[in-house]
Amino acid sequence: QITLKESGPTLVKPTQTLTLTCTFSGFSLSTTGVGVGWIRQPPGKALEWLAIIYWNDDKSYSPSLKSRLTITKDTSKNHVVLTMTNMDPEDTATYYCVHRLNTNYFDYWGQGTLVTVSS
Amino acid sequence: DIVMTQSPDSLAVSLGERATINCKSSQSVLYSSNNKNYLAWYQQKPGQPPKLLIYWASTRESGVPDRFSGSGSGTDFNLIISNLQAEDVAVYYCQQHYSTPPMFGQGTKVEIK
């Protein structure tokens, strides 16, 4: 059974760096074709894909946010970490961790974590 | 980036009737080498994460009721919910998985009339 769970701060101040951790189980991020990514959703708005890391350590980022994002993995701990620098109130959103296999549709999602950016 | 546009933004359908949601991509998501359309549909109920319903434009995810069906090819796709049930009230999103970044539509809210 595949599960993913997001953790991190619920409140960050503008200009701070956000660090989110996705802890997963039921699969290995060293298996060919597997990827773990991040998607966010501002309150009442649509889904926005942010980043993904693959089994072979390849990474992809949203072009509009690429300069602010870093995604890393710790395969032994079943963790994926997303950092986003220079947080702004417009980054207030629920951040989801997602699983993919072989192609980028997302078959498993974490419950999400709401991050509020406010001074 | 491939831009995804859904219509309508919202619709109200009577119980037991059919709901049809359209999704258009700014370029084709049909991969000629395998003849597959790289288009997925998700359902999101309030307070929950999205749930994958359909991928490859028409393949239902395991456990998804057969009243949900997907159709279309190239740049024009539909999600059809036949025999609408109360539990189908949700926002529905399309997403292309043809290229990076994997873009989502803006969502369509389905309500009961």
mmCIF file of C-alpha atoms in Angstrom:
data_model
loop_
_atom_site.group_PDB
_atom_site.id
_atom_site.type_symbol
_atom_site.label_atom_id
_atom_site.label_comp_id
_atom_site.label_asym_id
_atom_site.label_seq_id
_atom_site.Cartn_x
_atom_site.Cartn_y
_atom_site.Cartn_z
ATOM 1 C CA GLN A 1 0.000 0.000 0.000
ATOM 2 C CA ILE A 2 1.483 3.285 -1.137
ATOM 3 C CA THR A 3 1.235 6.237 1.216
ATOM 4 C CA LEU A 4 2.797 9.691 1.223
ATOM 5 C CA LYS A 5 2.764 12.281 3.966
ATOM 6 C CA GLU A 6 3.880 15.880 3.912
ATOM 7 C CA SER A 7 5.447 17.626 6.874
ATOM 8 C CA GLY A 8 6.837 21.060 7.525
ATOM 9 C CA PRO A 9 5.954 24.444 8.959
ATOM 10 C CA THR A 10 2.405 25.716 8.748
ATOM 11 C CA LEU A 11 3.468 29.353 8.934
ATOM 12 C CA VAL A 12 6.449 31.086 7.371
ATOM 13 C CA LYS A 13 7.348 34.743 7.130
ATOM 14 C CA PRO A 14 7.859 36.576 3.847
ATOM 15 C CA THR A 15 11.400 36.193 2.460
ATOM 16 C CA GLN A 16 11.994 33.033 4.506
ATOM 17 C CA THR A 17 12.836 29.642 3.024
ATOM 18 C CA LEU A 18 10.253 26.868 3.185
ATOM 19 C CA THR A 19 11.399 23.290 3.671
ATOM 20 C CA LEU A 20 8.865 20.498 3.194
ATOM 21 C CA THR A 21 9.469 16.789 3.642
ATOM 22 C CA CYS A 22 7.550 13.999 1.968
ATOM 23 C CA THR A 23 7.803 10.685 3.807
ATOM 24 C CA PHE A 24 6.555 7.754 1.785
ATOM 25 C CA SER A 25 6.052 4.031 2.089
ATOM 26 C CA GLY A 26 4.973 1.140 -0.089
ATOM 27 C CA PHE A 27 7.462 1.780 -2.895
ATOM 28 C CA SER A 28 11.127 2.501 -3.484
ATOM 29 C CA LEU A 29 12.456 5.627 -5.137
ATOM 30 C CA SER A 30 15.246 3.490 -6.579
ATOM 31 C CA THR A 31 12.802 1.510 -8.728
ATOM 32 C CA THR A 32 13.009 2.335 -12.425
ATOM 33 C CA GLY A 33 10.250 4.691 -13.529
ATOM 34 C CA VAL A 34 9.306 5.948 -10.100
ATOM 35 C CA GLY A 35 9.149 9.627 -9.281
ATOM 36 C CA VAL A 36 7.991 11.767 -6.379
ATOM 37 C CA GLY A 37 6.823 15.290 -6.974
ATOM 38 C CA TRP A 38 5.184 18.315 -5.421
ATOM 39 C CA ILE A 39 1.998 20.090 -6.430
ATOM 40 C CA ARG A 40 0.408 23.049 -4.678
ATOM 41 C CA GLN A 41 -3.048 24.565 -4.530
ATOM 42 C CA PRO A 42 -3.780 28.072 -3.249
ATOM 43 C CA PRO A 43 -7.056 28.294 -1.322
ATOM 44 C CA GLY A 44 -9.975 28.038 -3.738
ATOM 45 C CA LYS A 45 -7.706 27.860 -6.767
ATOM 46 C CA ALA A 46 -6.361 25.324 -9.221
ATOM 47 C CA LEU A 47 -3.504 22.846 -8.970
ATOM 48 C CA GLU A 48 0.019 23.938 -9.842
ATOM 49 C CA TRP A 49 2.831 21.460 -10.445
ATOM 50 C CA LEU A 50 6.121 22.469 -8.819
ATOM 51 C CA ALA A 51 8.836 19.851 -9.139
ATOM 52 C CA ILE A 52 9.655 16.169 -9.443
ATOM 53 C CA ILE A 53 12.605 13.902 -8.723
ATOM 54 C CA TYR A 54 13.065 10.555 -10.445
ATOM 55 C CA TRP A 55 14.559 7.201 -9.504
ATOM 56 C CA ASN A 56 17.763 8.076 -11.390
ATOM 57 C CA ASP A 57 18.089 11.446 -9.567
ATOM 58 C CA ASP A 58 16.948 13.462 -12.578
ATOM 59 C CA LYS A 59 14.926 16.500 -11.554
ATOM 60 C CA SER A 60 12.454 18.842 -13.222
ATOM 61 C CA TYR A 61 11.089 22.135 -12.028
ATOM 62 C CA SER A 62 8.275 24.493 -12.879
ATOM 63 C CA PRO A 63 9.843 27.022 -15.259
ATOM 64 C CA SER A 64 8.194 29.941 -13.440
ATOM 65 C CA LEU A 65 9.557 28.864 -10.028
ATOM 66 C CA LYS A 66 12.757 27.113 -11.007
ATOM 67 C CA SER A 67 15.063 29.720 -9.488
ATOM 68 C CA ARG A 68 13.427 29.276 -6.081
ATOM 69 C CA LEU A 69 13.037 25.487 -5.886
ATOM 70 C CA THR A 70 15.295 22.606 -4.956
ATOM 71 C CA ILE A 71 14.179 18.989 -4.720
ATOM 72 C CA THR A 72 16.276 16.224 -3.209
ATOM 73 C CA LYS A 73 15.797 12.624 -2.143
ATOM 74 C CA ASP A 74 17.084 10.290 0.523
ATOM 75 C CA THR A 75 16.252 6.862 -0.804
ATOM 76 C CA SER A 76 17.406 5.064 2.331
ATOM 77 C CA LYS A 77 15.027 7.118 4.502
ATOM 78 C CA ASN A 78 12.165 7.206 1.974
ATOM 79 C CA HIS A 79 12.185 10.988 2.055
ATOM 80 C CA VAL A 80 11.884 13.688 -0.578
ATOM 81 C CA VAL A 81 12.579 17.281 0.432
ATOM 82 C CA LEU A 82 11.425 20.425 -1.339
ATOM 83 C CA THR A 83 12.874 23.812 -0.515
ATOM 84 C CA MET A 84 11.409 27.060 -1.759
ATOM 85 C CA THR A 85 13.277 30.286 -1.147
ATOM 86 C CA ASN A 86 12.061 33.858 -0.743
ATOM 87 C CA MET A 87 8.525 32.961 0.293
ATOM 88 C CA ASP A 88 5.757 35.446 -0.489
ATOM 89 C CA PRO A 89 2.117 35.648 0.679
ATOM 90 C CA GLU A 90 1.132 34.456 -2.810
ATOM 91 C CA ASP A 91 2.849 31.158 -1.996
ATOM 92 C CA THR A 92 0.158 30.443 0.603
ATOM 93 C CA ALA A 93 -1.223 27.090 -0.475
ATOM 94 C CA THR A 94 -1.760 23.452 0.350
ATOM 95 C CA TYR A 95 1.327 21.567 -0.767
ATOM 96 C CA TYR A 96 0.872 17.983 -1.931
ATOM 97 C CA CYS A 97 3.424 15.227 -2.358
ATOM 98 C CA VAL A 98 2.643 12.852 -5.232
ATOM 99 C CA HIS A 99 3.826 9.542 -6.734
ATOM 100 C CA ARG A 100 4.223 8.720 -10.382
ATOM 101 C CA LEU A 101 5.261 5.587 -12.279
ATOM 102 C CA ASN A 102 6.618 5.653 -15.832
ATOM 103 C CA THR A 103 4.743 8.793 -16.866
ATOM 104 C CA ASN A 104 3.684 11.989 -15.157
ATOM 105 C CA TYR A 105 0.166 11.307 -14.088
ATOM 106 C CA PHE A 106 -0.106 11.112 -10.334
ATOM 107 C CA ASP A 107 -1.734 8.021 -8.929
ATOM 108 C CA TYR A 108 -1.072 8.584 -5.237
ATOM 109 C CA TRP A 109 -1.304 11.821 -3.298
ATOM 110 C CA GLY A 110 -0.527 12.816 0.251
ATOM 111 C CA GLN A 111 -3.204 14.556 2.301
ATOM 112 C CA GLY A 112 -1.447 17.872 1.811
ATOM 113 C CA THR A 113 -0.095 20.463 4.193
ATOM 114 C CA LEU A 114 -1.335 24.039 4.332
ATOM 115 C CA VAL A 115 1.455 26.583 4.392
ATOM 116 C CA THR A 116 0.565 30.183 5.185
ATOM 117 C CA VAL A 117 2.984 32.985 4.387
ATOM 118 C CA SER A 118 2.419 35.940 6.650
ATOM 119 C CA SER A 119 4.379 38.309 8.836
ATOM 120 C CA ASP B 1 4.238 24.780 -21.835
ATOM 121 C CA ILE B 2 1.053 23.014 -22.916
ATOM 122 C CA VAL B 3 -1.872 25.067 -21.633
ATOM 123 C CA MET B 4 -5.006 23.172 -20.593
ATOM 124 C CA THR B 5 -8.401 24.883 -20.790
ATOM 125 C CA GLN B 6 -11.535 23.346 -19.329
ATOM 126 C CA SER B 7 -15.164 24.216 -19.974
ATOM 127 C CA PRO B 8 -17.457 25.005 -18.404
ATOM 128 C CA ASP B 9 -16.083 26.392 -15.142
ATOM 129 C CA SER B 10 -19.102 24.950 -13.360
ATOM 130 C CA LEU B 11 -22.211 22.968 -14.145
ATOM 131 C CA ALA B 12 -25.282 21.758 -12.310
ATOM 132 C CA VAL B 13 -26.769 18.418 -13.288
ATOM 133 C CA SER B 14 -29.776 16.537 -11.954
ATOM 134 C CA LEU B 15 -29.237 13.265 -10.141
ATOM 135 C CA GLY B 16 -29.137 10.391 -12.593
ATOM 136 C CA GLU B 17 -28.360 12.634 -15.545
ATOM 137 C CA ARG B 18 -25.131 13.023 -17.532
ATOM 138 C CA ALA B 19 -22.373 15.571 -16.913
ATOM 139 C CA THR B 20 -19.852 16.349 -19.639
ATOM 140 C CA ILE B 21 -16.671 18.319 -19.044
ATOM 141 C CA ASN B 22 -14.452 19.434 -21.903
ATOM 142 C CA CYS B 23 -10.692 19.907 -21.808
ATOM 143 C CA LYS B 24 -8.627 21.391 -24.621
ATOM 144 C CA SER B 25 -4.842 21.414 -24.831
ATOM 145 C CA SER B 26 -2.855 24.117 -26.616
ATOM 146 C CA GLN B 27 -1.006 21.420 -28.562
ATOM 147 C CA SER B 28 -1.537 17.756 -29.235
ATOM 148 C CA VAL B 29 -0.887 15.320 -26.396
ATOM 149 C CA LEU B 30 -1.083 12.324 -28.728
ATOM 150 C CA TYR B 31 2.234 10.509 -28.878
ATOM 151 C CA SER B 32 2.483 9.051 -32.364
ATOM 152 C CA SER B 33 4.918 6.255 -31.519
ATOM 153 C CA ASN B 34 2.428 4.486 -29.220
ATOM 154 C CA ASN B 35 -0.835 6.151 -30.308
ATOM 155 C CA LYS B 36 -1.602 7.164 -26.715
ATOM 156 C CA ASN B 37 -3.086 10.413 -25.523
ATOM 157 C CA TYR B 38 -1.247 11.672 -22.468
ATOM 158 C CA LEU B 39 -4.268 13.108 -20.686
ATOM 159 C CA ALA B 40 -5.476 12.426 -17.141
ATOM 160 C CA TRP B 41 -8.556 13.379 -15.146
ATOM 161 C CA TYR B 42 -8.809 13.919 -11.392
ATOM 162 C CA GLN B 43 -11.665 14.392 -8.954
ATOM 163 C CA GLN B 44 -11.246 16.592 -5.890
ATOM 164 C CA LYS B 45 -13.836 16.671 -3.138
ATOM 165 C CA PRO B 46 -13.792 19.446 -0.525
ATOM 166 C CA GLY B 47 -11.000 19.078 1.995
ATOM 167 C CA GLN B 48 -9.448 16.124 0.158
ATOM 168 C CA PRO B 49 -6.517 15.688 -2.187
ATOM 169 C CA PRO B 50 -7.261 15.044 -5.842
ATOM 170 C CA LYS B 51 -7.978 11.463 -6.847
ATOM 171 C CA LEU B 52 -6.864 10.011 -10.164
ATOM 172 C CA LEU B 53 -9.860 8.892 -12.210
ATOM 173 C CA ILE B 54 -8.591 8.372 -15.750
ATOM 174 C CA TYR B 55 -5.259 8.303 -17.579
ATOM 175 C CA TRP B 56 -4.282 7.777 -21.216
ATOM 176 C CA ALA B 57 -7.443 9.827 -21.856
ATOM 177 C CA SER B 58 -9.779 6.847 -21.429
ATOM 178 C CA THR B 59 -8.285 4.255 -19.044
ATOM 179 C CA ARG B 60 -10.085 4.171 -15.726
ATOM 180 C CA GLU B 61 -7.958 3.858 -12.616
ATOM 181 C CA SER B 62 -8.610 0.751 -10.574
ATOM 182 C CA GLY B 63 -11.717 1.105 -8.407
ATOM 183 C CA VAL B 64 -13.217 4.026 -10.313
ATOM 184 C CA PRO B 65 -16.900 3.446 -11.090
ATOM 185 C CA ASP B 66 -17.697 2.799 -14.739
ATOM 186 C CA ARG B 67 -20.068 5.769 -14.836
ATOM 187 C CA PHE B 68 -16.873 7.809 -15.300
ATOM 188 C CA SER B 69 -15.517 7.688 -18.831
ATOM 189 C CA GLY B 70 -13.007 9.647 -20.844
ATOM 190 C CA SER B 71 -12.877 10.285 -24.556
ATOM 191 C CA GLY B 72 -11.107 12.388 -27.145
ATOM 192 C CA SER B 73 -7.799 12.599 -28.910
ATOM 193 C CA GLY B 74 -5.140 15.099 -29.904
ATOM 194 C CA THR B 75 -6.211 18.373 -28.332
ATOM 195 C CA ASP B 76 -9.878 17.847 -27.432
ATOM 196 C CA PHE B 77 -11.070 15.632 -24.579
ATOM 197 C CA ASN B 78 -14.175 14.953 -22.523
ATOM 198 C CA LEU B 79 -14.882 13.513 -19.109
ATOM 199 C CA ILE B 80 -18.379 12.085 -18.934
ATOM 200 C CA ILE B 81 -20.139 11.238 -15.730
ATOM 201 C CA SER B 82 -23.213 9.233 -16.569
ATOM 202 C CA ASN B 83 -25.983 8.655 -14.029
ATOM 203 C CA LEU B 84 -24.677 11.417 -11.733
ATOM 204 C CA GLN B 85 -24.661 10.494 -8.051
ATOM 205 C CA ALA B 86 -24.627 12.786 -5.029
ATOM 206 C CA GLU B 87 -21.106 11.645 -4.185
ATOM 207 C CA ASP B 88 -19.864 12.911 -7.559
ATOM 208 C CA VAL B 89 -20.148 16.539 -6.402
ATOM 209 C CA ALA B 90 -16.571 17.724 -6.734
ATOM 210 C CA VAL B 91 -14.146 19.756 -8.790
ATOM 211 C CA TYR B 92 -12.684 17.920 -11.763
ATOM 212 C CA TYR B 93 -9.288 18.657 -13.304
ATOM 213 C CA CYS B 94 -7.657 17.530 -16.511
ATOM 214 C CA GLN B 95 -3.881 17.280 -16.761
ATOM 215 C CA GLN B 96 -1.531 16.590 -19.632
ATOM 216 C CA HIS B 97 1.275 14.135 -18.921
ATOM 217 C CA TYR B 98 2.815 14.453 -22.391
ATOM 218 C CA SER B 99 5.568 16.879 -21.494
ATOM 219 C CA THR B 100 7.145 18.729 -18.594
ATOM 220 C CA PRO B 101 5.770 20.784 -16.947
ATOM 221 C CA PRO B 102 2.665 18.613 -16.485
ATOM 222 C CA MET B 103 -0.036 21.274 -16.601
ATOM 223 C CA PHE B 104 -3.520 21.175 -15.120
ATOM 224 C CA GLY B 105 -6.723 22.763 -16.308
ATOM 225 C CA GLN B 106 -8.400 25.373 -14.136
ATOM 226 C CA GLY B 107 -11.021 22.939 -12.852
ATOM 227 C CA THR B 108 -14.744 22.375 -13.362
ATOM 228 C CA LYS B 109 -17.102 22.348 -10.416
ATOM 229 C CA VAL B 110 -19.939 19.825 -10.660
ATOM 230 C CA GLU B 111 -23.023 20.378 -8.511
ATOM 231 C CA ILE B 112 -26.463 18.856 -8.197
ATOM 232 C CA LYS B 113 -29.313 20.764 -9.829
#
